[in-house]
Amino acid sequence: MDSSVATQVSARGCEPVVPEPRGPLSSAVLSTLVRQPPGGPLPLHEVAHSDPYGEDLQLALYACYELHYRGFGGVDPGWEWDPELLRLRAAMESVFHEALRGDVAGGDSRDNLDRELDILLAEPREPRGVSQHLRRDGTREQLREYFAHRSVYQLKEADPQAWVIPRLEGPAKAALVAVEYDEFGGGRAERVHARLFADLMAEAGLDPTYGRYVDATPAVTLATVNLMSYLGLHRAQRAALVGHFAAAEITTAPTARRMVDAIDRLGAGPACRFFYSEHVEADAVHEQVLRRDVIGGLLDAEPALLRDVVFGIQATGLLDDRMERRLMDCWREGRTSLCERGW
């Protein structure tokens, strides 16, 4: 499939298929969605017994969130605001949020914030991450796996962050909109970053259809996307979303440089290379804008939100690290990092 086909697939805006359940929570949610609303009571009691980072809860949460994006093929749009689904989603969000709060260090001072931002800018002493591996030793098949993982977010890149726009004001709002404008192609449809990733997928021999690889995506990857959706959908989490966005943009440019090297080494093709080279240039600028104007502007207006900004940065790092460990552990053992049912 070439990039022109990817463009056609992207332009059709295909609704993703309903994924396969992975346990009682996701089974309850997905079996509900294939019926007509309204729905009945859902198994709230299962939430307390579920692993907050586990396959079942993360898929159930992902399915609930997807109703606010493009939905699923054949699923009634009315489910988006169904009271029972929202009640179950809130219970799962509470468990997820509490787990994240318990697993990060936290911090409520400017020194804490500056330290977290400086950590993001520091290159690791030991080359141990996914992009370092792909640049040095990775195979083409591992590169394709990584693209499949990333597709769950990249095909909706910058969409979750747009929810924070009406919740900001003044300099923070203006600066964040400027960053989002770049993410959405600067007014050019062919330069929208999600579109560029669809072109990358097609060139790599992957299906660029939105949501195609959800069934292949493990919970550690779904959780990285669910965090963005959770923070974006809740006004109370607006500062955490700003922290998340800053963390994502600050770390993207150095990662993208390594990915350009990996793509050159593996001969992945010009569309693959262009996606990452575009991020090297754009996100190096975004890092300064987000740190100085978005975070700075937000905290000048609402200094009490500093703790939430730090949480957003730390939670993003926590989940990204868990995803990277999954990939590296699987590859060291000579097996796929994806769920084979959808790959």
CSV table of C-alpha atoms in Angstrom, one decimal:
chain,number,residue,atom,x,y,z
A,1,MET,CA,0.0,0.0,0.0
A,2,ASP,CA,1.5,3.4,-1.0
A,3,SER,CA,1.0,6.8,0.5
A,4,SER,CA,-1.7,7.7,-2.0
A,5,VAL,CA,-3.7,4.8,-0.7
A,6,ALA,CA,-3.1,5.9,2.9
A,7,THR,CA,-4.4,9.3,2.0
A,8,GLN,CA,-7.6,7.8,0.6
A,9,VAL,CA,-8.1,5.6,3.6
A,10,SER,CA,-7.5,8.5,6.0
A,11,ALA,CA,-9.8,10.7,4.0
A,12,ARG,CA,-12.7,8.2,4.2
A,13,GLY,CA,-12.5,8.6,8.0
A,14,CYS,CA,-13.3,4.9,8.5
A,15,GLU,CA,-14.9,4.0,11.8
A,16,PRO,CA,-12.9,1.3,13.6
A,17,VAL,CA,-14.3,-2.1,14.3
A,18,VAL,CA,-15.5,-3.0,17.8
A,19,PRO,CA,-12.5,-4.8,19.4
A,20,GLU,CA,-12.5,-8.2,21.1
A,21,PRO,CA,-13.1,-8.2,24.9
A,22,ARG,CA,-10.3,-9.2,27.3
A,23,GLY,CA,-12.3,-9.7,30.5
A,24,PRO,CA,-15.6,-9.0,32.3
A,25,LEU,CA,-15.4,-5.2,32.1
A,26,SER,CA,-14.5,-4.9,28.5
A,27,SER,CA,-17.0,-7.7,27.7
A,28,ALA,CA,-19.8,-5.7,29.4
A,29,VAL,CA,-18.9,-2.5,27.6
A,30,LEU,CA,-18.4,-4.0,24.1
A,31,SER,CA,-21.5,-6.2,24.3
A,32,THR,CA,-23.5,-3.1,25.3
A,33,LEU,CA,-22.2,-1.0,22.4
A,34,VAL,CA,-23.4,-3.5,19.7
A,35,ARG,CA,-27.0,-3.0,21.0
A,36,GLN,CA,-29.2,0.0,20.8
A,37,PRO,CA,-29.3,2.5,23.6
A,38,PRO,CA,-30.4,3.0,26.4
A,39,GLY,CA,-28.4,0.4,28.3
A,40,GLY,CA,-29.0,-1.2,31.7
A,41,PRO,CA,-26.8,-1.5,34.8
A,42,LEU,CA,-23.1,-2.5,34.2
A,43,PRO,CA,-20.8,-4.5,36.5
A,44,LEU,CA,-19.5,-1.7,38.7
A,45,HIS,CA,-18.5,-4.3,41.3
A,46,GLU,CA,-15.9,-5.7,38.9
A,47,VAL,CA,-13.9,-2.4,38.9
A,48,ALA,CA,-12.6,-2.8,42.4
A,49,HIS,CA,-11.2,-6.3,41.6
A,50,SER,CA,-9.5,-5.2,38.3
A,51,ASP,CA,-5.8,-4.4,37.8
A,52,PRO,CA,-5.8,-0.6,37.0
A,53,TYR,CA,-3.1,-1.2,34.4
A,54,GLY,CA,-4.5,-4.5,33.2
A,55,GLU,CA,-5.8,-5.7,29.8
A,56,ASP,CA,-9.5,-5.7,30.8
A,57,LEU,CA,-9.8,-2.3,32.4
A,58,GLN,CA,-7.6,-0.5,29.9
A,59,LEU,CA,-9.5,-1.9,26.9
A,60,ALA,CA,-12.9,-1.1,28.6
A,61,LEU,CA,-11.7,2.5,29.3
A,62,TYR,CA,-10.3,2.8,25.8
A,63,ALA,CA,-13.7,1.8,24.3
A,64,CYS,CA,-15.6,4.3,26.5
A,65,TYR,CA,-13.2,7.1,25.4
A,66,GLU,CA,-13.4,6.2,21.7
A,67,LEU,CA,-17.0,7.1,21.8
A,68,HIS,CA,-15.9,10.7,22.2
A,69,TYR,CA,-13.6,10.5,19.1
A,70,ARG,CA,-14.8,8.6,16.0
A,71,GLY,CA,-16.8,5.8,17.7
A,72,PHE,CA,-17.0,2.3,16.2
A,73,GLY,CA,-18.5,1.0,13.0
A,74,GLY,CA,-22.2,0.0,13.6
A,75,VAL,CA,-22.3,1.5,17.1
A,76,ASP,CA,-25.1,4.0,17.8
A,77,PRO,CA,-23.6,7.5,18.5
A,78,GLY,CA,-26.1,7.9,21.3
A,79,TRP,CA,-23.9,5.7,23.6
A,80,GLU,CA,-21.5,8.6,24.0
A,81,TRP,CA,-23.5,10.1,26.8
A,82,ASP,CA,-25.3,7.0,28.2
A,83,PRO,CA,-25.6,7.4,32.0
A,84,GLU,CA,-24.7,3.8,32.8
A,85,LEU,CA,-21.6,3.8,30.6
A,86,LEU,CA,-20.5,7.1,32.1
A,87,ARG,CA,-21.0,5.7,35.6
A,88,LEU,CA,-18.8,2.7,34.8
A,89,ARG,CA,-16.2,4.9,33.1
A,90,ALA,CA,-16.0,7.2,36.1
A,91,ALA,CA,-15.4,4.2,38.4
A,92,MET,CA,-12.6,2.9,36.1
A,93,GLU,CA,-11.1,6.4,35.8
A,94,SER,CA,-11.0,6.7,39.6
A,95,VAL,CA,-9.1,3.4,39.9
A,96,PHE,CA,-6.7,4.4,37.2
A,97,HIS,CA,-6.1,7.8,38.6
A,98,GLU,CA,-5.5,6.6,42.1
A,99,ALA,CA,-3.0,4.0,40.8
A,100,LEU,CA,-1.1,6.7,38.9
A,101,ARG,CA,-1.1,9.1,41.9
A,102,GLY,CA,0.3,6.3,44.0
A,103,ASP,CA,3.0,5.3,41.6
A,104,VAL,CA,4.6,8.8,40.9
A,105,ALA,CA,6.6,10.9,43.3
A,106,GLY,CA,4.6,14.0,43.0
A,107,GLY,CA,5.8,17.5,43.8
A,108,ASP,CA,4.3,20.9,44.6
A,109,SER,CA,7.2,23.4,44.2
A,110,ARG,CA,8.8,25.2,41.3
A,111,ASP,CA,12.0,23.3,42.1
A,112,ASN,CA,10.1,20.0,41.6
A,113,LEU,CA,8.7,21.2,38.3
A,114,ASP,CA,12.1,22.5,37.0
A,115,ARG,CA,13.7,19.2,38.0
A,116,GLU,CA,11.1,17.2,36.1
A,117,LEU,CA,11.5,19.3,33.0
A,118,ASP,CA,15.3,19.1,33.2
A,119,ILE,CA,15.1,15.3,33.4
A,120,LEU,CA,13.1,15.2,30.2
A,121,LEU,CA,15.8,17.1,28.4
A,122,ALA,CA,18.6,14.9,29.7
A,123,GLU,CA,19.8,12.1,27.4
A,124,PRO,CA,20.1,8.8,29.1
A,125,ARG,CA,23.7,7.7,29.9
A,126,GLU,CA,22.9,4.1,28.8
A,127,PRO,CA,21.2,3.5,25.4
A,128,ARG,CA,18.5,1.3,26.6
A,129,GLY,CA,15.2,2.5,25.2
A,130,VAL,CA,13.2,1.5,22.1
A,131,SER,CA,14.5,4.2,19.8
A,132,GLN,CA,18.1,3.5,20.9
A,133,HIS,CA,17.5,-0.2,20.2
A,134,LEU,CA,16.0,0.5,16.8
A,135,ARG,CA,18.8,2.8,15.8
A,136,ARG,CA,21.5,0.3,16.8
A,137,ASP,CA,20.2,-3.3,16.5
A,138,GLY,CA,16.5,-3.4,15.7
A,139,THR,CA,15.0,-5.3,12.8
A,140,ARG,CA,12.5,-4.1,10.2
A,141,GLU,CA,9.8,-6.3,11.8
A,142,GLN,CA,10.5,-4.6,15.2
A,143,LEU,CA,10.2,-1.2,13.6
A,144,ARG,CA,6.8,-2.2,12.1
A,145,GLU,CA,5.7,-3.4,15.5
A,146,TYR,CA,6.6,-0.1,17.0
A,147,PHE,CA,4.6,1.7,14.4
A,148,ALA,CA,1.6,-0.5,15.2
A,149,HIS,CA,1.9,0.4,18.9
A,150,ARG,CA,2.2,4.1,18.1
A,151,SER,CA,-0.7,4.1,15.6
A,152,VAL,CA,-3.3,3.9,18.4
A,153,TYR,CA,-2.3,7.5,19.3
A,154,GLN,CA,-0.6,8.9,16.2
A,155,LEU,CA,-3.7,8.5,14.1
A,156,LYS,CA,-5.4,10.9,16.5
A,157,GLU,CA,-2.3,12.9,17.2
A,158,ALA,CA,-3.1,16.2,19.0
A,159,ASP,CA,-6.8,15.5,19.3
A,160,PRO,CA,-6.9,14.8,23.0
A,161,GLN,CA,-4.9,17.9,23.8
A,162,ALA,CA,-7.3,20.1,21.9
A,163,TRP,CA,-9.9,19.5,24.7
A,164,VAL,CA,-7.8,21.8,27.0
A,165,ILE,CA,-8.1,24.8,24.7
A,166,PRO,CA,-11.4,26.2,26.1
A,167,ARG,CA,-10.1,25.6,29.6
A,168,LEU,CA,-7.1,27.9,29.3
A,169,GLU,CA,-7.0,31.7,28.8
A,170,GLY,CA,-4.5,34.4,27.9
A,171,PRO,CA,-0.9,33.6,27.0
A,172,ALA,CA,-1.2,29.9,27.9
A,173,LYS,CA,-4.2,29.5,25.5
A,174,ALA,CA,-2.6,31.4,22.7
A,175,ALA,CA,0.7,29.5,22.9
A,176,LEU,CA,-1.0,26.1,23.1
A,177,VAL,CA,-3.2,26.8,20.1
A,178,ALA,CA,0.0,27.8,18.2
A,179,VAL,CA,1.5,24.4,19.0
A,180,GLU,CA,-1.7,22.6,18.0
A,181,TYR,CA,-1.8,24.6,14.7
A,182,ASP,CA,1.5,23.0,13.8
A,183,GLU,CA,0.3,19.5,14.9
A,184,PHE,CA,-2.7,19.9,12.5
A,185,GLY,CA,-0.5,20.8,9.6
A,186,GLY,CA,-0.6,24.6,9.7
A,187,GLY,CA,-3.8,24.6,7.6
A,188,ARG,CA,-2.5,22.0,5.1
A,189,ALA,CA,-4.4,18.7,5.2
A,190,GLU,CA,-1.5,16.8,3.7
A,191,ARG,CA,0.8,18.0,6.5
A,192,VAL,CA,-1.5,17.0,9.4
A,193,HIS,CA,0.7,14.8,11.6
A,194,ALA,CA,-1.9,12.1,11.9
A,195,ARG,CA,-2.0,12.0,8.1
A,196,LEU,CA,1.8,11.8,7.9
A,197,PHE,CA,1.7,8.8,10.2
A,198,ALA,CA,-0.9,7.1,8.0
A,199,ASP,CA,1.5,7.6,5.1
A,200,LEU,CA,4.3,6.1,7.2
A,201,MET,CA,2.2,3.1,8.0
A,202,ALA,CA,1.3,2.5,4.3
A,203,GLU,CA,4.9,2.7,3.3
A,204,ALA,CA,5.9,0.2,6.0
A,205,GLY,CA,3.3,-2.3,4.8
A,206,LEU,CA,0.8,-1.7,7.6
A,207,ASP,CA,-2.9,-0.9,7.3
A,208,PRO,CA,-3.3,2.8,8.0
A,209,THR,CA,-7.0,2.5,8.8
A,210,TYR,CA,-7.8,4.4,12.1
A,211,GLY,CA,-8.0,1.9,15.0
A,212,ARG,CA,-6.9,-1.0,12.9
A,213,TYR,CA,-4.4,-2.3,15.5
A,214,VAL,CA,-6.3,-1.9,18.7
A,215,ASP,CA,-6.8,-5.6,19.1
A,216,ALA,CA,-3.1,-6.1,18.7
A,217,THR,CA,-2.3,-3.4,21.2
A,218,PRO,CA,-1.5,-4.5,24.8
A,219,ALA,CA,-2.7,-2.6,27.9
A,220,VAL,CA,0.7,-0.9,28.4
A,221,THR,CA,0.2,1.0,25.2
A,222,LEU,CA,-3.6,1.6,25.6
A,223,ALA,CA,-2.8,3.2,29.0
A,224,THR,CA,-0.6,5.8,27.4
A,225,VAL,CA,-3.5,6.9,25.1
A,226,ASN,CA,-6.1,6.5,27.9
A,227,LEU,CA,-4.1,8.9,30.1
A,228,MET,CA,-4.4,11.6,27.4
A,229,SER,CA,-8.1,11.0,27.0
A,230,TYR,CA,-8.8,11.1,30.7
A,231,LEU,CA,-6.9,14.3,31.3
A,232,GLY,CA,-8.5,15.9,28.2
A,233,LEU,CA,-12.0,15.1,29.1
A,234,HIS,CA,-11.8,16.4,32.6
A,235,ARG,CA,-11.6,20.2,33.2
A,236,ALA,CA,-10.2,19.5,36.7
A,237,GLN,CA,-7.2,17.8,35.0
A,238,ARG,CA,-6.4,20.6,32.6
A,239,ALA,CA,-3.0,21.4,34.3
A,240,ALA,CA,-2.1,17.7,34.2
A,241,LEU,CA,-2.9,17.6,30.5
A,242,VAL,CA,-0.6,20.6,30.0
A,243,GLY,CA,2.1,18.7,31.9
A,244,HIS,CA,1.5,15.7,29.8
A,245,PHE,CA,1.7,17.7,26.6
A,246,ALA,CA,4.9,19.3,27.6
A,247,ALA,CA,6.5,15.9,28.5
A,248,ALA,CA,5.4,14.5,25.2
A,249,GLU,CA,6.7,17.4,23.1
A,250,ILE,CA,10.0,17.8,25.0
A,251,THR,CA,10.9,14.1,24.6
A,252,THR,CA,9.8,13.8,21.0
A,253,ALA,CA,12.6,15.7,19.2
A,254,PRO,CA,15.5,13.6,20.6
A,255,THR,CA,13.5,10.4,20.1
A,256,ALA,CA,12.6,11.5,16.5
A,257,ARG,CA,16.3,12.0,15.7
A,258,ARG,CA,17.1,8.5,16.8
A,259,MET,CA,14.1,7.2,14.7
A,260,VAL,CA,15.4,9.0,11.6
A,261,ASP,CA,18.7,7.1,12.2
A,262,ALA,CA,16.9,3.8,12.6
A,263,ILE,CA,14.8,4.4,9.5
A,264,ASP,CA,17.9,5.3,7.5
A,265,ARG,CA,19.8,2.2,8.7
A,266,LEU,CA,16.8,-0.1,8.0
A,267,GLY,CA,15.9,1.5,4.7
A,268,ALA,CA,12.3,2.1,5.7
A,269,GLY,CA,11.5,4.7,3.1
A,270,PRO,CA,10.9,8.5,2.6
A,271,ALA,CA,7.4,8.7,4.2
A,272,CYS,CA,8.7,7.0,7.3
A,273,ARG,CA,11.7,9.3,7.4
A,274,PHE,CA,9.6,12.4,6.8
A,275,PHE,CA,7.3,11.8,9.7
A,276,TYR,CA,10.1,11.8,12.2
A,277,SER,CA,12.2,14.5,10.6
A,278,GLU,CA,9.2,16.7,10.7
A,279,HIS,CA,9.0,16.1,14.5
A,280,VAL,CA,12.7,16.8,15.0
A,281,GLU,CA,12.2,20.4,13.7
A,282,ALA,CA,8.7,21.1,15.0
A,283,ASP,CA,9.0,19.7,18.5
A,284,ALA,CA,12.4,21.4,19.2
A,285,VAL,CA,10.5,24.7,18.9
A,286,HIS,CA,7.4,23.4,20.8
A,287,GLU,CA,9.5,22.4,23.8
A,288,GLN,CA,10.4,26.1,24.5
A,289,VAL,CA,6.9,27.3,23.8
A,290,LEU,CA,5.3,24.8,26.1
A,291,ARG,CA,7.8,25.3,28.9
A,292,ARG,CA,7.9,29.1,28.9
A,293,ASP,CA,4.5,30.1,27.5
A,294,VAL,CA,2.0,27.3,28.2
A,295,ILE,CA,3.2,26.1,31.6
A,296,GLY,CA,4.5,29.5,32.6
A,297,GLY,CA,1.4,31.3,31.5
A,298,LEU,CA,-0.9,28.7,33.2
A,299,LEU,CA,1.0,28.9,36.5
A,300,ASP,CA,1.2,32.7,36.4
A,301,ALA,CA,-2.6,32.7,36.2
A,302,GLU,CA,-3.3,29.7,38.5
A,303,PRO,CA,-0.3,28.9,40.7
A,304,ALA,CA,-2.2,26.4,42.7
A,305,LEU,CA,-2.2,24.0,39.7
A,306,LEU,CA,1.6,23.4,39.9
A,307,ARG,CA,1.1,20.0,41.6
A,308,ASP,CA,-1.1,18.9,38.7
A,309,VAL,CA,1.4,19.9,36.1
A,310,VAL,CA,4.0,17.9,37.8
A,311,PHE,CA,1.6,14.9,38.0
A,312,GLY,CA,0.9,15.1,34.3
A,313,ILE,CA,4.7,15.0,33.5
A,314,GLN,CA,5.4,12.1,35.9
A,315,ALA,CA,2.4,10.0,34.9
A,316,THR,CA,3.3,10.4,31.2
A,317,GLY,CA,6.9,9.2,32.0
A,318,LEU,CA,5.6,6.3,34.1
A,319,LEU,CA,3.4,4.9,31.4
A,320,ASP,CA,5.9,5.5,28.6
A,321,ASP,CA,8.5,3.6,30.6
A,322,ARG,CA,6.1,0.7,31.2
A,323,MET,CA,5.4,0.5,27.4
A,324,GLU,CA,9.1,0.6,26.5
A,325,ARG,CA,9.9,-2.1,29.0
A,326,ARG,CA,7.2,-4.3,27.4
A,327,LEU,CA,8.7,-3.9,24.0
A,328,MET,CA,12.3,-4.4,25.1
A,329,ASP,CA,11.5,-7.4,27.2
A,330,CYS,CA,9.6,-9.1,24.4
A,331,TRP,CA,12.3,-8.4,21.8
A,332,ARG,CA,15.1,-9.7,24.1
A,333,GLU,CA,13.1,-12.9,24.4
A,334,GLY,CA,12.6,-13.1,20.6
A,335,ARG,CA,8.9,-12.7,20.6
A,336,THR,CA,6.4,-10.1,19.4
A,337,SER,CA,5.5,-7.2,21.7
A,338,LEU,CA,2.0,-7.1,20.2
A,339,CYS,CA,-1.1,-9.2,21.0
A,340,GLU,CA,-1.1,-11.9,18.3
A,341,ARG,CA,-4.9,-11.9,18.0
A,342,GLY,CA,-4.8,-8.6,16.2
A,343,TRP,CA,-1.4,-8.7,14.4
